[in-house]
Short mmCIF file of C-alpha atoms and ligand atoms in Angstrom, two decimals:
data_model
loop_
_atom_site.label_atom_id
_atom_site.label_comp_id
_atom_site.label_asym_id
_atom_site.label_seq_id
_atom_site.Cartn_x
_atom_site.Cartn_y
_atom_site.Cartn_z
CA UNK A 1 0.00 0.00 0.00
CA UNK A 2 1.32 3.47 -0.87
CA UNK A 3 1.37 6.21 1.73
CA UNK A 4 -2.24 7.13 1.32
CA UNK A 5 -3.05 10.63 0.14
CA UNK A 6 -6.66 10.72 1.18
CA UNK A 7 -6.27 9.29 4.63
CA UNK A 8 -8.45 11.01 7.22
CA UNK A 9 -6.87 13.62 9.46
CA UNK A 10 -7.66 15.05 12.83
CA UNK A 11 -9.48 18.32 12.22
CA UNK A 12 -7.38 20.64 14.37
CA UNK A 13 -4.11 20.92 16.25
CA UNK A 14 -5.86 20.96 19.58
CA UNK A 15 -7.88 17.92 18.49
CA UNK A 16 -4.63 16.09 17.75
CA UNK A 17 -3.12 17.02 21.11
CA UNK A 18 -6.25 16.07 23.03
CA UNK A 19 -6.58 12.74 21.24
CA UNK A 20 -2.95 11.86 21.99
CA UNK A 21 -3.29 13.13 25.57
CA UNK A 22 -6.51 11.14 25.84
CA UNK A 23 -4.57 8.04 24.91
CA UNK A 24 -1.82 8.79 27.40
CA UNK A 25 -3.99 9.83 30.34
CA UNK A 26 -5.83 6.81 31.66
CA UNK A 27 -5.86 4.13 34.29
CA UNK A 28 -2.08 4.18 33.95
CA UNK A 29 -2.04 7.58 35.63
CA UNK A 30 -4.87 7.34 38.11
CA UNK A 31 -4.79 3.67 39.09
CA UNK A 32 -1.39 2.21 38.12
CA UNK A 33 0.90 5.16 38.92
CA UNK A 34 -0.23 5.51 42.55
CA UNK A 35 0.04 1.81 43.33
CA UNK A 36 3.41 1.46 41.60
CA UNK A 37 4.61 4.48 43.55
CA UNK A 38 3.27 2.90 46.73
CA UNK A 39 4.91 -0.45 46.01
CA UNK A 40 8.25 1.09 45.10
CA UNK A 41 8.74 3.40 48.00
CA UNK A 42 7.23 6.75 47.01
CA UNK A 43 9.15 9.88 46.02
CA UNK A 44 12.38 8.16 44.91
CA UNK A 45 10.34 6.13 42.42
CA UNK A 46 8.74 9.33 41.13
CA UNK A 47 12.13 10.93 40.50
CA UNK A 48 13.34 7.92 38.51
CA UNK A 49 10.03 7.91 36.69
CA UNK A 50 10.45 11.58 35.74
CA UNK A 51 13.97 10.88 34.47
CA UNK A 52 12.58 8.07 32.30
CA UNK A 53 9.90 10.38 30.89
CA UNK A 54 12.49 13.01 29.94
CA UNK A 55 15.34 10.82 28.71
CA UNK A 56 13.33 8.15 26.96
CA UNK A 57 9.68 9.11 26.88
CA UNK A 58 9.63 12.40 25.03
CA UNK A 59 12.25 11.56 22.37
CA UNK A 60 10.64 8.19 21.68
CA UNK A 61 7.25 9.85 21.46
CA UNK A 62 8.66 12.21 18.83
CA UNK A 63 10.06 9.21 16.97
CA UNK A 64 6.64 7.56 16.97
CA UNK A 65 5.17 10.80 15.61
CA UNK A 66 7.80 10.93 12.84
CA UNK A 67 7.17 7.31 11.86
CA UNK A 68 3.39 7.68 11.92
CA UNK A 69 3.02 10.96 10.12
CA UNK A 70 5.60 10.20 7.47
CA UNK A 71 4.26 6.75 6.61
CA UNK A 72 0.60 7.63 7.11
CA UNK A 73 -0.06 4.00 7.90
CA UNK A 74 -0.89 1.71 10.80
CA UNK A 75 1.96 0.65 13.04
CA UNK A 76 2.97 -2.45 11.06
CA UNK A 77 2.27 -0.86 7.66
CA UNK A 78 4.52 2.04 8.67
CA UNK A 79 7.64 -0.11 8.50
CA UNK A 80 6.56 -1.59 5.19
CA UNK A 81 6.36 1.94 3.80
CA UNK A 82 9.54 3.26 5.43
CA UNK A 83 11.74 0.16 5.35
CA UNK A 84 10.33 -2.17 2.67
CA UNK A 85 11.34 -5.80 2.94
CA UNK A 86 13.35 -5.32 6.11
CA UNK A 87 12.93 -7.05 9.47
CA UNK A 88 12.05 -3.71 11.09
CA UNK A 89 8.42 -4.59 10.43
CA UNK A 90 8.58 -6.91 13.45
CA UNK A 91 8.50 -3.81 15.65
CA UNK A 92 5.07 -3.22 14.17
CA UNK A 93 3.85 -6.79 14.67
CA UNK A 94 5.08 -6.83 18.24
CA UNK A 95 3.31 -3.51 18.77
CA UNK A 96 -0.02 -4.76 17.47
CA UNK A 97 0.26 -7.84 19.67
CA UNK A 98 1.17 -5.73 22.72
CA UNK A 99 -1.75 -3.39 22.01
CA UNK A 100 -4.13 -6.32 21.83
CA UNK A 101 -2.80 -7.87 25.05
CA UNK A 102 -2.93 -4.61 27.00
CA UNK A 103 -6.42 -3.80 25.76
CA UNK A 104 -7.65 -7.21 26.94
CA UNK A 105 -6.55 -6.84 30.57
CA UNK A 106 -6.96 -3.06 30.76
CA UNK A 107 -10.63 -3.48 29.88
CA UNK A 108 -11.10 -5.58 33.01
CA UNK A 109 -10.10 -2.71 35.30
CA UNK A 110 -11.95 -0.29 33.04
CA UNK A 111 -15.02 -2.46 33.61
CA UNK A 112 -14.57 -2.17 37.38
CA UNK A 113 -14.83 1.61 37.02
CA UNK A 114 -18.30 1.17 35.53
CA UNK A 115 -19.48 -0.97 38.46
CA UNK A 116 -18.15 1.66 40.86
CA UNK A 117 -19.79 4.45 38.87
CA UNK A 118 -23.06 2.57 39.13
CA UNK A 119 -22.63 1.94 42.86
CA UNK A 120 -21.77 5.59 43.43
CA UNK A 121 -24.75 6.61 41.31
CA UNK A 122 -27.29 4.55 43.24
CA UNK A 123 -25.82 5.74 46.53
CA UNK A 124 -24.47 2.27 47.36
CA UNK A 125 -21.51 3.64 49.31
CA UNK A 126 -23.41 5.65 51.86
CA UNK A 127 -22.90 4.56 55.42
CA UNK A 128 -20.15 2.06 54.54
CA UNK A 129 -17.02 1.74 56.72
CA UNK A 130 -13.37 1.18 55.73
CA UNK A 131 -13.57 -2.61 56.15
CA UNK A 132 -16.79 -2.74 54.17
CA UNK A 133 -15.07 -1.22 51.16
CA UNK A 134 -12.32 -3.81 51.29
CA UNK A 135 -14.73 -6.73 51.60
CA UNK A 136 -17.06 -5.46 48.94
CA UNK A 137 -14.17 -4.89 46.49
CA UNK A 138 -12.85 -8.39 47.08
CA UNK A 139 -16.30 -9.92 46.72
CA UNK A 140 -16.89 -7.99 43.50
CA UNK A 141 -13.54 -8.70 41.85
CA UNK A 142 -13.73 -12.40 42.72
CA UNK A 143 -17.25 -12.77 41.39
CA UNK A 144 -16.99 -14.62 38.07
CA UNK A 145 -19.81 -12.85 36.23
CA UNK A 146 -20.18 -9.23 37.21
CA UNK A 147 -16.68 -7.96 36.34
CA UNK A 148 -16.77 -9.95 33.13
CA UNK A 149 -20.03 -8.37 32.06
CA UNK A 150 -18.70 -4.89 32.80
CA UNK A 151 -15.58 -5.65 30.76
CA UNK A 152 -17.79 -6.59 27.81
CA UNK A 153 -19.81 -3.38 28.26
CA UNK A 154 -16.62 -1.34 28.30
CA UNK A 155 -15.30 -2.97 25.15
CA UNK A 156 -18.63 -2.40 23.41
CA UNK A 157 -18.49 1.31 24.35
CA UNK A 158 -14.95 1.50 22.95
CA UNK A 159 -16.13 -0.31 19.84
CA UNK A 160 -18.93 2.22 19.35
CA UNK A 161 -16.48 5.14 19.29
CA UNK A 162 -14.08 3.33 16.97
CA UNK A 163 -16.74 2.59 14.36
CA UNK A 164 -17.73 6.27 14.35
CA UNK A 165 -14.31 6.91 12.85
CA UNK A 166 -11.26 9.04 13.50
CA UNK A 167 -12.79 12.52 13.37
CA UNK A 168 -16.30 11.99 14.63
CA UNK A 169 -15.40 9.24 17.08
CA UNK A 170 -11.86 9.57 18.40
CA UNK A 171 -11.27 13.30 18.06
CA UNK A 172 -14.71 14.45 19.11
CA UNK A 173 -14.88 12.20 22.15
CA UNK A 174 -11.44 13.40 23.30
CA UNK A 175 -12.48 17.03 22.89
CA UNK A 176 -15.48 16.51 25.13
CA UNK A 177 -13.98 14.12 27.67
CA UNK A 178 -10.53 15.60 28.29
CA UNK A 179 -11.63 19.04 29.56
CA UNK A 180 -14.20 17.37 31.83
CA UNK A 181 -11.46 15.21 33.17
CA UNK A 182 -9.17 18.13 34.02
CA UNK A 183 -11.88 19.95 35.92
CA UNK A 184 -12.82 16.84 37.88
CA UNK A 185 -9.20 16.18 38.80
CA UNK A 186 -8.66 19.71 40.08
CA UNK A 187 -11.75 19.55 42.25
CA UNK A 188 -10.65 16.21 43.70
CA UNK A 189 -7.12 17.46 44.44
CA UNK A 190 -8.60 20.26 46.55
CA UNK A 191 -10.92 17.82 48.24
CA UNK A 192 -8.16 15.37 49.16
CA UNK A 193 -5.76 18.04 50.41
CA UNK A 194 -8.37 19.29 52.83
CA UNK A 195 -8.53 15.91 54.63
CA UNK A 196 -7.03 15.64 58.10
CA UNK A 197 -3.60 13.98 57.94
CA UNK A 198 -3.10 14.91 54.30
CA UNK A 199 0.46 16.07 55.03
CA UNK A 200 1.64 12.48 55.67
CA UNK A 201 0.54 11.50 52.20
CA UNK A 202 2.23 14.51 50.65
CA UNK A 203 5.45 13.70 52.46
CA UNK A 204 5.36 10.18 51.05
CA UNK A 205 5.03 11.69 47.58
CA UNK A 206 7.66 14.40 47.95
CA UNK A 207 10.38 13.14 50.30
CA UNK A 208 12.56 10.59 48.53
CA UNK A 209 13.94 7.65 50.46
CA UNK A 210 16.70 6.22 48.27
CA UNK A 211 17.28 3.25 50.54
CA UNK A 212 14.23 1.66 48.94
CA UNK A 213 15.68 1.81 45.43
CA UNK A 214 16.48 -1.66 44.10
CA UNK A 215 17.17 -2.68 40.47
CA UNK A 216 13.50 -3.62 40.19
CA UNK A 217 12.50 -0.04 40.92
CA UNK A 218 14.25 1.16 37.75
CA UNK A 219 12.47 -1.41 35.62
CA UNK A 220 9.13 -0.58 37.21
CA UNK A 221 9.65 3.15 36.69
CA UNK A 222 10.64 2.64 33.07
CA UNK A 223 7.70 0.30 32.45
CA UNK A 224 5.38 2.82 34.07
CA UNK A 225 6.74 5.66 31.91
CA UNK A 226 6.14 3.69 28.71
CA UNK A 227 2.75 2.51 29.84
CA UNK A 228 1.58 5.90 30.95
CA UNK A 229 2.80 7.75 27.86
CA UNK A 230 1.28 5.06 25.57
CA UNK A 231 4.70 4.38 24.09
CA UNK A 232 6.50 1.46 22.57
CA UNK A 233 3.77 -0.23 20.57
CA UNK A 234 3.02 2.32 17.87
CA UNK A 235 -0.12 3.69 19.47
CA UNK A 236 0.98 7.29 19.13
CA UNK A 237 2.44 6.55 15.71
CA UNK A 238 -1.00 5.34 14.62
CA UNK A 239 -2.51 8.59 15.93
CA UNK A 240 0.26 10.58 14.25
CA UNK A 241 -0.72 9.01 10.95
CA UNK A 242 -3.87 11.15 11.32
CA UNK A 243 -1.93 14.37 12.14
CA UNK A 244 -1.93 17.00 9.42
CA UNK A 245 1.14 18.70 7.94
CA UNK A 246 0.87 21.67 10.28
CA UNK A 247 1.06 19.72 13.53
CA UNK A 248 4.23 20.62 15.40
CA UNK A 249 5.57 17.24 16.49
CA UNK A 250 7.98 18.50 19.17
CA UNK A 251 5.40 20.77 20.76
CA UNK A 252 2.74 18.08 20.66
CA UNK A 253 5.06 15.57 22.35
CA UNK A 254 5.92 18.10 25.04
CA UNK A 255 2.27 18.95 25.66
CA UNK A 256 1.24 15.31 25.86
CA UNK A 257 4.18 14.49 28.16
CA UNK A 258 3.38 17.41 30.47
CA UNK A 259 -0.34 16.71 30.62
CA UNK A 260 0.28 13.04 31.32
CA UNK A 261 2.85 13.69 34.04
CA UNK A 262 0.74 16.36 35.71
CA UNK A 263 -2.28 14.08 35.80
CA UNK A 264 -0.22 11.25 37.31
CA UNK A 265 1.19 13.50 40.04
CA UNK A 266 -2.23 14.95 40.73
CA UNK A 267 -3.65 11.44 40.99
CA UNK A 268 -0.93 10.77 43.57
CA UNK A 269 -1.98 13.93 45.41
CA UNK A 270 -5.58 12.73 45.37
CA UNK A 271 -4.89 9.19 46.51
CA UNK A 272 -2.00 9.24 49.05
CA UNK A 273 -3.27 11.88 51.44
CA UNK A 274 -6.56 10.08 51.22
CA UNK A 275 -5.01 6.66 51.92
CA UNK A 276 -2.94 7.93 54.84
CA UNK A 277 -5.82 9.78 56.38
CA UNK A 278 -7.87 6.60 56.56
CA UNK A 279 -4.90 4.48 57.63
CA UNK A 280 -4.63 2.33 54.50
CA UNK A 281 -1.13 1.27 53.54
CA UNK A 282 0.15 2.91 50.33
CA UNK A 283 1.45 -0.41 49.04
CA UNK A 284 -1.98 -2.01 48.90
CA UNK A 285 -1.49 -2.67 45.17
CA UNK A 286 -4.13 -2.60 42.45
CA UNK A 287 -6.98 -2.41 44.94
CA UNK A 288 -5.66 0.86 46.43
CA UNK A 289 -7.87 3.01 44.28
CA UNK A 290 -11.02 0.98 44.68
CA UNK A 291 -10.83 0.65 48.43
CA UNK A 292 -9.38 3.93 49.67
CA UNK A 293 -11.18 6.36 47.47
CA UNK A 294 -14.82 5.58 48.09
CA UNK A 295 -13.97 5.50 51.77
CA UNK A 296 -12.39 8.92 51.66
CA UNK A 297 -15.49 10.56 50.35
CA UNK A 298 -17.55 9.02 53.10
CA UNK A 299 -15.10 10.25 55.72
CA UNK A 300 -14.56 13.68 54.27
CA UNK A 301 -18.22 14.46 53.83
CA UNK A 302 -19.79 12.11 56.30
CA UNK A 303 -22.01 14.86 57.68
CA UNK A 304 -23.12 16.05 54.26
CA UNK A 305 -24.14 12.85 52.44
CA UNK A 306 -25.06 14.74 49.29
CA UNK A 307 -21.46 15.94 48.86
CA UNK A 308 -20.08 12.46 49.50
CA UNK A 309 -22.47 11.20 46.86
CA UNK A 310 -21.52 13.83 44.29
CA UNK A 311 -17.76 13.45 44.77
CA UNK A 312 -17.73 9.67 44.55
CA UNK A 313 -19.88 9.71 41.48
CA UNK A 314 -17.65 12.35 39.88
CA UNK A 315 -14.51 10.42 40.65
CA UNK A 316 -15.64 7.18 39.08
CA UNK A 317 -17.04 8.95 36.05
CA UNK A 318 -13.63 10.59 35.69
CA UNK A 319 -11.90 7.26 35.89
CA UNK A 320 -14.20 5.66 33.34
CA UNK A 321 -13.72 8.57 30.93
CA UNK A 322 -9.95 8.47 31.27
CA UNK A 323 -9.98 4.73 30.66
CA UNK A 324 -12.23 5.09 27.64
CA UNK A 325 -10.02 7.57 25.77
CA UNK A 326 -7.16 5.10 26.34
CA UNK A 327 -8.96 1.92 25.32
CA UNK A 328 -10.06 3.75 22.18
CA UNK A 329 -6.42 4.37 21.27
CA UNK A 330 -5.37 0.76 21.80
CA UNK A 331 -8.36 -0.52 19.89
CA UNK A 332 -7.47 1.84 17.05
CA UNK A 333 -3.94 0.40 16.81
CA UNK A 334 -5.24 -3.10 16.22
CA UNK A 335 -8.27 -2.08 14.17
CA UNK A 336 -6.19 0.10 11.81
CA UNK A 337 -3.77 -2.80 11.40
CA UNK A 338 -6.46 -5.39 10.62
CA UNK A 339 -8.33 -2.96 8.36
CA UNK A 340 -5.33 -1.88 6.30
CA UNK A 341 -3.15 -4.99 6.31
CA UNK A 342 -5.79 -7.68 5.98
CA UNK A 343 -7.94 -5.57 3.68
CA UNK A 344 -11.20 -5.94 5.52
CA UNK A 345 -13.65 -3.10 6.17
CA UNK A 346 -13.04 -0.93 9.22
CA UNK A 347 -16.23 -2.13 10.88
CA UNK A 348 -15.40 -5.76 10.40
CA UNK A 349 -11.86 -5.16 11.66
CA UNK A 350 -13.30 -3.51 14.78
CA UNK A 351 -15.60 -6.53 15.29
CA UNK A 352 -12.66 -8.93 15.24
CA UNK A 353 -10.69 -6.85 17.71
CA UNK A 354 -13.57 -6.44 20.13
CA UNK A 355 -14.44 -10.12 20.04
CA UNK A 356 -10.82 -11.24 20.44
CA UNK A 357 -10.34 -8.92 23.40
CA UNK A 358 -13.47 -10.15 25.09
CA UNK A 359 -12.26 -13.74 24.82
CA UNK A 360 -8.80 -12.99 26.19
CA UNK A 361 -10.16 -10.51 28.74
CA UNK A 362 -12.28 -13.26 30.30
CA UNK A 363 -9.10 -15.00 31.44
CA UNK A 364 -7.76 -11.82 33.01
CA UNK A 365 -11.07 -11.11 34.67
CA UNK A 366 -11.30 -14.59 36.15
CA UNK A 367 -7.72 -14.42 37.38
CA UNK A 368 -8.96 -12.40 40.38
CA UNK A 369 -11.31 -15.19 41.38
CA UNK A 370 -11.70 -18.74 40.12
CA UNK A 371 -8.42 -18.65 38.15
CA UNK A 372 -6.38 -17.02 40.91
CA UNK A 373 -4.42 -20.26 41.39
CA UNK A 374 -3.51 -20.54 37.76
CA UNK A 375 -0.05 -18.97 37.82
CA UNK A 376 2.50 -18.21 35.10
CA UNK A 377 5.96 -17.57 36.52
CA UNK A 378 4.36 -17.06 39.92
CA UNK A 379 1.94 -14.45 38.59
CA UNK A 380 -1.77 -14.55 37.87
CA UNK A 381 -2.75 -14.28 34.22
CA UNK A 382 -3.61 -10.60 34.69
CA UNK A 383 -0.29 -9.78 36.40
CA UNK A 384 1.60 -11.83 33.84
CA UNK A 385 0.14 -9.89 30.90
CA UNK A 386 0.82 -6.61 32.68
CA UNK A 387 4.45 -7.52 33.43
CA UNK A 388 5.09 -9.00 29.97
CA UNK A 389 3.77 -5.94 28.16
CA UNK A 390 4.89 -3.06 30.34
CA UNK A 391 8.23 -4.41 31.48
CA UNK A 392 9.35 -6.24 28.35
CA UNK A 393 7.40 -5.48 25.18
CA UNK A 394 6.97 -1.72 25.59
CA UNK A 395 10.57 -0.84 26.55
CA UNK A 396 11.89 -3.21 23.90
CA UNK A 397 9.56 -1.68 21.31
CA UNK A 398 10.63 1.80 22.44
CA UNK A 399 14.29 0.92 22.14
CA UNK A 400 13.80 -0.40 18.61
CA UNK A 401 11.75 2.64 17.62
CA UNK A 402 14.56 4.91 18.87
CA UNK A 403 17.16 2.89 16.97
CA UNK A 404 15.00 2.90 13.85
CA UNK A 405 14.66 6.69 13.74
CA UNK A 406 18.21 7.27 14.97
CA UNK A 407 20.10 4.89 12.71
CA UNK A 408 17.95 3.58 9.88
CA UNK A 409 15.61 6.33 8.80
CA UNK A 410 17.07 8.93 6.48
CA UNK A 411 18.13 11.94 8.57
CA UNK A 412 16.55 14.32 6.04
CA UNK A 413 13.16 12.65 6.49
CA UNK A 414 13.39 12.93 10.27
CA UNK A 415 14.40 16.58 10.03
CA UNK A 416 11.61 17.42 7.59
CA UNK A 417 8.99 15.84 9.79
CA UNK A 418 10.19 17.52 12.96
CA UNK A 419 10.65 20.93 11.36
CA UNK A 420 7.57 20.63 9.12
CA UNK A 421 9.70 20.91 6.00
CA UNK A 422 11.94 23.63 7.45
CA UNK A 423 9.08 25.91 8.46
CA UNK A 424 9.66 25.45 12.19
CA UNK A 425 12.80 26.31 14.11
CA UNK A 426 14.03 23.19 15.89
CA UNK A 427 17.13 24.11 17.89
CA UNK A 428 16.76 20.84 19.82
CA UNK A 429 17.16 18.65 16.73
CA UNK A 430 20.77 17.59 17.36
CA UNK A 431 20.00 16.86 20.95
CA UNK A 432 17.00 14.77 19.90
CA UNK A 433 19.14 12.75 17.48
CA UNK A 434 21.78 12.15 20.11
CA UNK A 435 19.18 10.85 22.52
CA UNK A 436 17.47 8.46 20.10
CA UNK A 437 20.76 7.20 18.69
CA UNK A 438 22.60 6.63 21.96
CA UNK A 439 21.06 7.75 25.23
CA UNK A 440 17.63 6.16 25.12
CA UNK A 441 18.67 2.75 23.73
CA UNK A 442 21.63 2.52 26.10
CA UNK A 443 19.55 3.55 29.11
CA UNK A 444 16.86 0.99 28.28
CA UNK A 445 19.51 -1.67 27.67
CA UNK A 446 21.20 -0.93 31.00
CA UNK A 447 17.94 -1.21 32.89
CA UNK A 448 17.24 -4.57 31.25
CA UNK A 449 20.74 -5.84 32.07
CA UNK A 450 20.48 -4.45 35.57
CA UNK A 451 17.25 -6.33 36.12
CA UNK A 452 18.85 -9.58 35.00
CA UNK A 453 21.27 -9.06 37.85
CA UNK A 454 24.38 -8.91 35.68
CA UNK A 455 25.37 -5.44 36.85
N1 LIG B 1 -1.41 5.29 28.50
C1 LIG B 1 -2.64 4.71 28.89
C2 LIG B 1 -2.82 4.88 30.38
O1 LIG B 1 -2.03 5.50 31.01
C3 LIG B 1 -2.78 3.28 28.44
C4 LIG B 1 -2.44 3.09 27.02
C5 LIG B 1 -3.15 3.55 25.96
C6 LIG B 1 -1.27 2.48 26.52
N2 LIG B 1 -2.51 3.27 24.80
C7 LIG B 1 -1.35 2.60 25.12
C8 LIG B 1 -0.19 1.87 27.11
C9 LIG B 1 -0.32 2.13 24.33
C10 LIG B 1 0.84 1.40 26.33
C11 LIG B 1 0.79 1.54 24.94
O2 LIG B 1 -3.74 4.39 30.94
#
């Protein structure tokens, strides 16, 4: 397939930024970032995470943009256009596979957000105590049917947006959902900071304790950076294939990186003060969000039940929206691939993806209950998919993407994309090249080697 001339584009620059930010901001920021921070010792983890975002995240995001916009194709097609007949196309295949795997387990947690939105909406949390939230979360997540049904509902919602297309579905939904999300987050930050004992939580977030830093912390921080920025599998390169010629790639990457990082930190500010103030340990893991948060609203506004009701409902709507803009982006990666590479209609491609994800998602969903004893390498199916994708496939994909733009792709092409054919001043170009050629691949390589215990 030739680089298509009449491929759809996002309608505006802000639409492009919001769609990419919508992909980046998701459960990764609000659910995964806080529990990873909790598990890995707090502020020191955040510093390493920030270093990963700057050294690897932003340059690799720009590389994905270059690859996507120049090829104007899905993530696997991109390498066929840019490097015909070469093995580089395996980056694309690995990306599509990673996108499919992540979407399948991500939808499980996304489904939980719908159950919690419903519970908040019917006032199901009122009068509950800390222990009740823990027991009801465990009972819900171990139930074989309910979470599975919600996962299917979530995938069907995602499917509905995808079949509406790039402009009317993806771009429009991001333009509506992202601003709502920012407002909700700001309100919740204020709410959490006003809780008694909030300072303990802030300290945990801001005062680094380097004695907790082990080799595993580096790998976790790197995995989190890739996961949160939607990098390493060609998700942002697929979106960039819909960018128009005027989109400033460097500026867009910076905006998306800043928005994503701010939302993650704000999610930390919402959750840790809240967890500390109700005496829940910050390393509670994936359940942190679903047990502490509903409790906080009850405690903070116990005397004014209406406020408790409104805030819990708002929070879970926020979470569901953030998850939706992200599942849309992963679905799009696989749908665009099936549609363009297998030459089937977009709707049919979307059907395959949704169905496949439902089937695989069932295993992840059940791994909290009836399949919790089915372990791969000591991990449940859900944890295994999460570790395999975020700690192996995404960083490896990112490293190869950096090497591809740094070493293989014609320097002139890279420069023309980043400077929009010379119309933009890009004083950082040399620095960018240096990072994608050497810094980022070496840093990723060192973290891998470090994890293997060789260093
Ligand atoms: N970044 C999203 C989040 O933080 C998840 C996500 C969407 C993603 N697209 C991706 C992760 C592509 C890795 C790769 O929730």
